[in-house]
């Protein structure tokens, strides 16, 4: 699962994803998280590097609303 995107409707701005994986997730000015990795802009189309998989999984596991989506193929 190398692709990630946040279902932003369900994000409650807890920040756990950014704590676990600051290179992949950040919160915008409204406090809503998105994938910022290599300019992905939460589109879920940028393959995340192998050495970040562990923190990606940690972010996924720690999100309280399970709004981080992972996939083996690009989202769009
Ligand atoms: Fe939002 Fe989940 Fe991150 S609630 S701030 S996407 S850990």
Short mmCIF file of C-alpha atoms and ligand atoms in Angstrom, two decimals:
data_model
loop_
_atom_site.label_atom_id
_atom_site.label_comp_id
_atom_site.label_asym_id
_atom_site.label_seq_id
_atom_site.Cartn_x
_atom_site.Cartn_y
_atom_site.Cartn_z
CA UNK A 1 0.00 0.00 0.00
CA UNK A 2 2.16 2.83 -1.28
CA UNK A 3 -0.58 5.39 -1.84
CA UNK A 4 -2.38 7.42 0.81
CA UNK A 5 -5.16 9.96 0.97
CA UNK A 6 -7.13 11.47 3.85
CA UNK A 7 -10.90 11.36 3.73
CA UNK A 8 -11.03 14.96 4.92
CA UNK A 9 -14.74 14.94 5.77
CA UNK A 10 -13.93 12.63 8.68
CA UNK A 11 -10.73 14.28 9.94
CA UNK A 12 -11.15 15.69 13.46
CA UNK A 13 -7.80 17.53 13.41
CA UNK A 14 -6.21 15.41 16.11
CA UNK A 15 -2.77 15.64 14.52
CA UNK A 16 -1.75 12.03 15.17
CA UNK A 17 -0.90 11.45 11.53
CA UNK A 18 1.46 14.42 11.46
CA UNK A 19 3.13 13.27 14.68
CA UNK A 20 3.69 9.77 13.31
CA UNK A 21 4.61 10.72 9.76
CA UNK A 22 5.49 14.41 9.38
CA UNK A 23 6.94 13.86 5.90
CA UNK A 24 3.64 12.45 4.68
CA UNK A 25 0.87 14.28 6.55
CA UNK A 26 0.32 17.86 7.61
CA UNK A 27 -2.62 19.93 8.75
CA UNK A 28 -3.82 22.87 6.66
CA UNK A 29 -4.85 26.28 7.99
CA UNK A 30 -8.24 24.86 8.96
CA UNK A 31 -6.61 22.03 10.87
CA UNK A 32 -7.62 19.40 8.35
CA UNK A 33 -5.00 16.81 7.50
CA UNK A 34 -3.84 15.92 4.05
CA UNK A 35 -1.02 14.11 2.27
CA UNK A 36 1.72 16.66 1.63
CA UNK A 37 4.33 14.16 0.47
CA UNK A 38 6.18 15.44 -2.61
CA UNK A 39 3.40 17.85 -3.52
CA UNK A 40 0.73 15.18 -3.58
CA UNK A 41 -1.88 17.64 -2.24
CA UNK A 42 -3.90 14.74 -0.83
CA UNK A 43 -4.63 13.37 -4.28
CA UNK A 44 -3.16 10.00 -3.37
CA UNK A 45 -1.26 9.69 -6.62
CA UNK A 46 2.33 9.88 -5.35
CA UNK A 47 3.98 6.57 -4.40
CA UNK A 48 5.37 6.83 -0.89
CA UNK A 49 8.94 5.63 -0.48
CA UNK A 50 9.69 2.27 1.09
CA UNK A 51 11.61 3.80 3.97
CA UNK A 52 8.50 5.74 5.04
CA UNK A 53 6.16 2.75 5.05
CA UNK A 54 6.59 2.12 8.75
CA UNK A 55 5.52 5.61 9.75
CA UNK A 56 2.76 5.57 7.17
CA UNK A 57 1.37 2.46 8.80
CA UNK A 58 1.73 4.03 12.23
CA UNK A 59 -0.24 7.09 11.13
CA UNK A 60 -2.90 4.84 9.65
CA UNK A 61 -3.15 2.83 12.87
CA UNK A 62 -3.24 5.93 15.08
CA UNK A 63 -5.94 7.93 13.28
CA UNK A 64 -8.94 7.86 15.63
CA UNK A 65 -11.53 8.23 12.90
CA UNK A 66 -9.86 5.89 10.40
CA UNK A 67 -10.04 8.54 7.72
CA UNK A 68 -6.59 7.73 6.31
CA UNK A 69 -7.05 5.58 3.25
CA UNK A 70 -4.27 3.38 1.91
CA UNK A 71 -4.16 1.65 -1.44
CA UNK A 72 -1.80 -0.33 -3.61
CA UNK A 73 -2.66 1.77 -6.66
CA UNK A 74 -3.05 5.54 -7.15
CA UNK A 75 -6.42 6.96 -6.10
CA UNK A 76 -6.98 8.79 -9.36
FE1 LIG B 1 -7.15 13.87 10.96
FE2 LIG B 1 -6.77 11.35 11.47
FE3 LIG B 1 -4.76 12.93 11.05
S1 LIG B 1 -8.26 12.65 12.45
S2 LIG B 1 -5.38 14.89 11.81
S3 LIG B 1 -6.30 12.39 9.60
S4 LIG B 1 -4.82 11.27 12.48
#
